[in-house]
Short mmCIF file of C-alpha atoms in Angstrom, two decimals:
data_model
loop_
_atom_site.label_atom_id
_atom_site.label_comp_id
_atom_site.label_asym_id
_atom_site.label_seq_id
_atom_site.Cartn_x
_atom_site.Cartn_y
_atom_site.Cartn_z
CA UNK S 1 63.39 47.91 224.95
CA UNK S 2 65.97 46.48 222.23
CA UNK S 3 68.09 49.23 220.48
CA UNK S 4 69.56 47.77 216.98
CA UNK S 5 73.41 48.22 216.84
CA UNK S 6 73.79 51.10 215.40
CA UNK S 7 71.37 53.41 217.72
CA UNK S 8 74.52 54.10 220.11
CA UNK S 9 76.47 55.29 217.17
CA UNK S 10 73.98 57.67 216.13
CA UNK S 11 73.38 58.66 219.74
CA UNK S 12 77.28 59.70 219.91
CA UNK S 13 77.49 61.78 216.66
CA UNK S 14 74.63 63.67 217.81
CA UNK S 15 76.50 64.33 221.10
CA UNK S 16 79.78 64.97 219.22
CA UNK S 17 77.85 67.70 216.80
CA UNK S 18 76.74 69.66 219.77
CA UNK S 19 80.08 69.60 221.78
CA UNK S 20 81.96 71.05 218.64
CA UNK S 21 79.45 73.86 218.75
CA UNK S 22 80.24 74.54 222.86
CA UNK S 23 83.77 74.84 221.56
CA UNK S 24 82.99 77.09 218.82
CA UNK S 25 81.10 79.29 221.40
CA UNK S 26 83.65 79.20 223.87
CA UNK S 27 85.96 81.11 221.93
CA UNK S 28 83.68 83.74 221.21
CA UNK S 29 81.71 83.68 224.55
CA UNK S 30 81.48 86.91 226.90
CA UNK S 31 80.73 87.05 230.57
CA UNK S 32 77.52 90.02 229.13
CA UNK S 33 75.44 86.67 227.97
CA UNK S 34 75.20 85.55 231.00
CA UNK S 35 71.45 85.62 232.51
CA UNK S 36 70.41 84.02 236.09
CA UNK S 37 68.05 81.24 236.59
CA UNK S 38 67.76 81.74 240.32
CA UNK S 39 70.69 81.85 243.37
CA UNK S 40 73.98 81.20 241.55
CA UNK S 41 72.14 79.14 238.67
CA UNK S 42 73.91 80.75 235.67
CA UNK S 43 72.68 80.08 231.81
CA UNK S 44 73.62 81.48 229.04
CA UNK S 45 72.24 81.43 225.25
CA UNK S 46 74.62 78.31 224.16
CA UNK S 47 72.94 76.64 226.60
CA UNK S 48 69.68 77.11 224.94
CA UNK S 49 71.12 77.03 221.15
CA UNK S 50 72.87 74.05 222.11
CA UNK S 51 69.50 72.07 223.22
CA UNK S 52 67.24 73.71 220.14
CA UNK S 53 70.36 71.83 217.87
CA UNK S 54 69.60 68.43 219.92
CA UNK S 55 65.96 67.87 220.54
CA UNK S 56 64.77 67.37 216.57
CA UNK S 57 67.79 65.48 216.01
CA UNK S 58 66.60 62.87 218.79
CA UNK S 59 63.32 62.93 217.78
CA UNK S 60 64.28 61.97 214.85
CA UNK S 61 66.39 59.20 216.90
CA UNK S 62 63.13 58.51 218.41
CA UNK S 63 59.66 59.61 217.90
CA UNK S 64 57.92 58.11 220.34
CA UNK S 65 60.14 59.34 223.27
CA UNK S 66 59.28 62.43 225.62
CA UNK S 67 61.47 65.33 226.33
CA UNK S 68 62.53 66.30 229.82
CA UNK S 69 65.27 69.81 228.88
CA UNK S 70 67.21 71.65 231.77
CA UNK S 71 66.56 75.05 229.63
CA UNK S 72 62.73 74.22 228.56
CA UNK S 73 63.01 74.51 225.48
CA UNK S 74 60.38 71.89 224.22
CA UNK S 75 57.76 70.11 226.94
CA UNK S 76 56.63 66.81 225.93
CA UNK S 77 57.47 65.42 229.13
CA UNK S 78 55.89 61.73 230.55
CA UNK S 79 57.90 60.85 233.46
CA UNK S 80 56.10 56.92 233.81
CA UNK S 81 57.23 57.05 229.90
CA UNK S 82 60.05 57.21 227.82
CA UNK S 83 61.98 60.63 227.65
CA UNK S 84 65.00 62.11 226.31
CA UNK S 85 66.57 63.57 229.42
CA UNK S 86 69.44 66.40 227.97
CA UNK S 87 71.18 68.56 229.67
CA UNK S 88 73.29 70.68 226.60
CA UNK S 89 75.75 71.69 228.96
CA UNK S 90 76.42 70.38 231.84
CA UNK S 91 78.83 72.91 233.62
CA UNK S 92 77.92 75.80 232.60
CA UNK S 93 79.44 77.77 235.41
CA UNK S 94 82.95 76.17 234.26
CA UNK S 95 82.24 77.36 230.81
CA UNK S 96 81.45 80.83 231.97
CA UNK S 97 84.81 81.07 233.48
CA UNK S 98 86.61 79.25 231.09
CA UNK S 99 87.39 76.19 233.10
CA UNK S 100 87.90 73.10 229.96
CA UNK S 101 85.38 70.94 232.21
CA UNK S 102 82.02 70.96 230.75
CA UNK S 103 79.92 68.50 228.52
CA UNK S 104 77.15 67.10 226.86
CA UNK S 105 74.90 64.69 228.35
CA UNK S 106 71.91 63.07 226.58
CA UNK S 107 69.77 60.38 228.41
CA UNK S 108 67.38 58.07 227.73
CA UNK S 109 64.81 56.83 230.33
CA UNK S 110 62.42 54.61 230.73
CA UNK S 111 59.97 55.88 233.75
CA UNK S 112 62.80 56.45 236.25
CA UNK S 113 65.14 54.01 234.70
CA UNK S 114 68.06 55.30 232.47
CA UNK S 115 68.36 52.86 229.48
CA UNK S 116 70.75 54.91 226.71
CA UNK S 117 73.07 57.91 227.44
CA UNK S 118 75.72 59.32 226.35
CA UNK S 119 78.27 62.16 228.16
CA UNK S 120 80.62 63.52 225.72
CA UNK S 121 83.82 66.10 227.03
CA UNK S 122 84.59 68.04 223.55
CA UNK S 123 87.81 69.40 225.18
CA UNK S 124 89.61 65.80 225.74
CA UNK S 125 87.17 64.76 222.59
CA UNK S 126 86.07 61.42 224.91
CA UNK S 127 82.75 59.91 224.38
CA UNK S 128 81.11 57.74 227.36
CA UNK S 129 78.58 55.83 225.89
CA UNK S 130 75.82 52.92 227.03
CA UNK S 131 72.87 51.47 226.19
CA UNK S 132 70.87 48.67 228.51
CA UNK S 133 72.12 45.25 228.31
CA UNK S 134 75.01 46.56 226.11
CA UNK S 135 78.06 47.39 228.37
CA UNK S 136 79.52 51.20 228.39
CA UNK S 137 82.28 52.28 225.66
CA UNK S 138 84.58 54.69 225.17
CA UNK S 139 85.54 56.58 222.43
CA UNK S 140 89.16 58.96 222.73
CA UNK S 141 89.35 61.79 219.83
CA UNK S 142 86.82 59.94 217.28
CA UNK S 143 89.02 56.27 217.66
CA UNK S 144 87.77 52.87 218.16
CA UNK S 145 85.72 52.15 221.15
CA UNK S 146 86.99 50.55 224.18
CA UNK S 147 84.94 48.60 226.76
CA UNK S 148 84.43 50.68 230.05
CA UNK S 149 84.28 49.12 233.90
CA UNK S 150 84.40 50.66 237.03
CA UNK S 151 87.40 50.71 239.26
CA UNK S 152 88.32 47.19 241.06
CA UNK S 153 88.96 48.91 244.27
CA UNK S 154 87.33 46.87 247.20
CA UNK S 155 88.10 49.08 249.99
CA UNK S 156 86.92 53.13 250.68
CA UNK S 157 90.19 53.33 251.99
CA UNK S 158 92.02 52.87 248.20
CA UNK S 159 89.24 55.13 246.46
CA UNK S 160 89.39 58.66 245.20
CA UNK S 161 85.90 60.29 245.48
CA UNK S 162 84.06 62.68 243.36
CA UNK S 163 81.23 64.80 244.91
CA UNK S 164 79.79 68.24 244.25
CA UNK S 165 79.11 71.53 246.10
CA UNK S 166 75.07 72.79 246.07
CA UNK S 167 74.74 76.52 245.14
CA UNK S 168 71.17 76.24 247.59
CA UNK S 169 69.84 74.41 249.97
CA UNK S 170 72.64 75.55 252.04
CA UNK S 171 70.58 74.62 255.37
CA UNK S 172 71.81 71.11 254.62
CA UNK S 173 75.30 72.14 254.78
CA UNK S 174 76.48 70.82 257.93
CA UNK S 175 75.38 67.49 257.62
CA UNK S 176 77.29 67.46 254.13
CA UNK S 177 80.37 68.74 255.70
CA UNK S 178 80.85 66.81 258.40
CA UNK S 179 80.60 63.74 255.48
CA UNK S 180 83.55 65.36 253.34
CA UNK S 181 85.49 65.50 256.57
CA UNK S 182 84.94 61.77 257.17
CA UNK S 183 85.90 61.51 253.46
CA UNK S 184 89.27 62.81 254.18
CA UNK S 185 90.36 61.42 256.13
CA UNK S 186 89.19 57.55 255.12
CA UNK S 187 90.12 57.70 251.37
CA UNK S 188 92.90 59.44 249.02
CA UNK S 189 91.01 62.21 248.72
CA UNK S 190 88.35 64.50 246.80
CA UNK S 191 87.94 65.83 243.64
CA UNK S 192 85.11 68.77 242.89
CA UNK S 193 84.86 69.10 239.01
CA UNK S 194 82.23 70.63 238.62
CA UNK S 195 80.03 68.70 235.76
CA UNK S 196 77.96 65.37 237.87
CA UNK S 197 77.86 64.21 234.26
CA UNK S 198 81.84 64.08 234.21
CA UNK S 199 82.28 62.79 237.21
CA UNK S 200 79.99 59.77 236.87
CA UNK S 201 81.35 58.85 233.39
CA UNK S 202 84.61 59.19 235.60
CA UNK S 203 83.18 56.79 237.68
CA UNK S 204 81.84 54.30 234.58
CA UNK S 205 85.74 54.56 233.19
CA UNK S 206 87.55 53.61 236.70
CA UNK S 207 88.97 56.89 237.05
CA UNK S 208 86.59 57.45 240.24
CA UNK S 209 85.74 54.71 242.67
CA UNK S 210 82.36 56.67 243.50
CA UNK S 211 80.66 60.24 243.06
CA UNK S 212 78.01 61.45 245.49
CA UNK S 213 76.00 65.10 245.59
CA UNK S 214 72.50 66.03 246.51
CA UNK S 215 70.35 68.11 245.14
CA UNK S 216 70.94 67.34 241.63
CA UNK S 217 67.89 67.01 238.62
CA UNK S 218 67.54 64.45 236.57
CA UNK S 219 69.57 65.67 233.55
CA UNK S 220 72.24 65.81 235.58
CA UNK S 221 72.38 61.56 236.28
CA UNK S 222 70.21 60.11 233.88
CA UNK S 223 73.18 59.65 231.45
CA UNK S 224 75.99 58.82 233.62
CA UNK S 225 73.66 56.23 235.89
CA UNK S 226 73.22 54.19 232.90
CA UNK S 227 77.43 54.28 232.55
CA UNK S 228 77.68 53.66 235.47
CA UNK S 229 75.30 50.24 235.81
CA UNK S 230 76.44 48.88 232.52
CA UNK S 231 80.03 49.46 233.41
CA UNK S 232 79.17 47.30 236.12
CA UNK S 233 78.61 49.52 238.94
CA UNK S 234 76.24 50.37 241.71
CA UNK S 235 73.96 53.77 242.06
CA UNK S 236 71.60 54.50 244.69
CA UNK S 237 69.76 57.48 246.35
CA UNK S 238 71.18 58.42 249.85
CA UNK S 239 69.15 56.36 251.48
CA UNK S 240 70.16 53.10 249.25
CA UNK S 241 66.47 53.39 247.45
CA UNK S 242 65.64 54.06 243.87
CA UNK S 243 64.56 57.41 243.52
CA UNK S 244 67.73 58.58 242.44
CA UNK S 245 66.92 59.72 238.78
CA UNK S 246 64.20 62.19 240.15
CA UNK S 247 65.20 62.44 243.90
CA UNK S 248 67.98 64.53 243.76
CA UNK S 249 70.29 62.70 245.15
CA UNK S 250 72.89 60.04 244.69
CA UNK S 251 75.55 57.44 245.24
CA UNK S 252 77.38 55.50 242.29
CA UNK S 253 80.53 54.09 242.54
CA UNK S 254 82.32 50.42 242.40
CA UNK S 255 82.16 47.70 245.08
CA UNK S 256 83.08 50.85 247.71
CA UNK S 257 79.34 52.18 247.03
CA UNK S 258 78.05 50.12 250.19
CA UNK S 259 81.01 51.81 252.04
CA UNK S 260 80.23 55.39 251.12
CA UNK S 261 76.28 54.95 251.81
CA UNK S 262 77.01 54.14 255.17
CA UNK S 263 79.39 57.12 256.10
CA UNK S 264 76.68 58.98 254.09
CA UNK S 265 73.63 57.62 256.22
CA UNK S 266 75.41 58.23 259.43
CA UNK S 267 75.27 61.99 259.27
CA UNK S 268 73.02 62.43 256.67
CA UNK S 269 69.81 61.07 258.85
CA UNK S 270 70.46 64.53 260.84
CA UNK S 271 69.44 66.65 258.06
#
């Protein structure tokens, strides 16, 4: 699919629109508007105001696309079509508490392949953008865009990995925690922050060699996998397949990715 030029552009300024209104909130926000999804899945109404603001404006983007929401607020879904994939805040447990590490991510995929996203942090005001074929860009408080590529580490040993902690499916825990032990002690360290749509933009910009978690949905990735491939570098499910987008789970990261799969697939084949 061929986007004209100034698709991206529009794509951003929708992002921006809704991150100034997560700021707004934030300032008025009380822990009493918090409501539970299911076992430590928090939500809250700015995530739902948030994604009412962003669905007509994309479908106004792009009519003939599908919409896959994290808060359900529209169902037009065709997975083996083209969808919007949005998630309007992507940690939201972080914005509960007050933590300035939460953002929007918008997606746009073709069957199970990301071809336009966008992840934009309204509290450093930086904009990760990409669309298919067009390299990922970065945008710092509103200035001129600057070409993003992943780190030019080679070697596990030099990287600093991102990952996540699940909130269920805690009978896969051991498996997962003898890999962050291996992780340790082979890299220069971990870093939890929280949003998987931060932390693969993170990856896309070099500031990350790689990101891995599990049990993640696709609103989570389907952004930040298309930063990360157009900045040049690799994501894969656990197992090195495809299913990433709508599997759950994943492994992006520079030339280190091959590394990280295989302490990955040693103890993860237990679980």
């Amino acid at each position: 699919m061929t986007f004209p030029q100034h698709f991206r552009a529009e794509l951003n300024e929708i992002a921006r629109e809704a991150g100034t209104f997560l700021l707004a909130e934030r300032q008025k926000f009380s822990l009493d508007a918090i409501e539970y999804k299911g076992l430590n899945d928090l939500v809250s109404y700015v995530d739902k105001e948030c994604e009412k603001m962003l669905v007509p404006k994309l479908h106004a983007l792009l009519p003939e696309a599908g919409f896959i929401t994290e808060e359900g607020t529209t169902d037009q879904a065709d997975k083996t079509g083209l969808n919007w994939i949005i998630d309007p805040l992507d940690g939201t447990t972080n914005f509960i508490h007050g933590l300035p590490i939460f953002a929007v991510s918008i997606g746009l995929a073709q069957g199970n392949r990301p071809i336009a996203g966008v992840v934009y942090d309204p509290n450093r005001d930086e904009c990760f953008s990409a669309v298919e074929g067009q390299g990922a860009w970065l945008s710092v408080g509103g200035g001129d865009e600057q070409p993003m590529r992943v780190s030019g580490a080679q070697k596990l040993a030099d990287g600093l990995i991102a990952t996540g902690f699940p909130y269920y499916r805690f009978e896969q825990m051991q498996p997962y925690l003898h890999i962050l032990e291996q992780l340790m002690q082979r890299t220069h360290g971990l870093r939890r922050m929280g949003s998987a749509a931060i932390d693969l933009a993170y990856v896309a910009a070099g500031r990350f060699e790689a990101f891995f978690e599990y049990n993640l949905k696709s609103w989570d990735m389907a952004a930040g996998m298309c930063l990360v491939r157009e900045a040049g570098g690799i994501v894969t499910d656990f197992e090195g397949g495809d299913t990433t987008l709508f599997g759950g789970d994943v492994v992006a990261g520079c030339a280190v990715q091959p590394e990280l799969l295989g302490v990955i697939s040693e103890y993860w084949q237990s679980a």
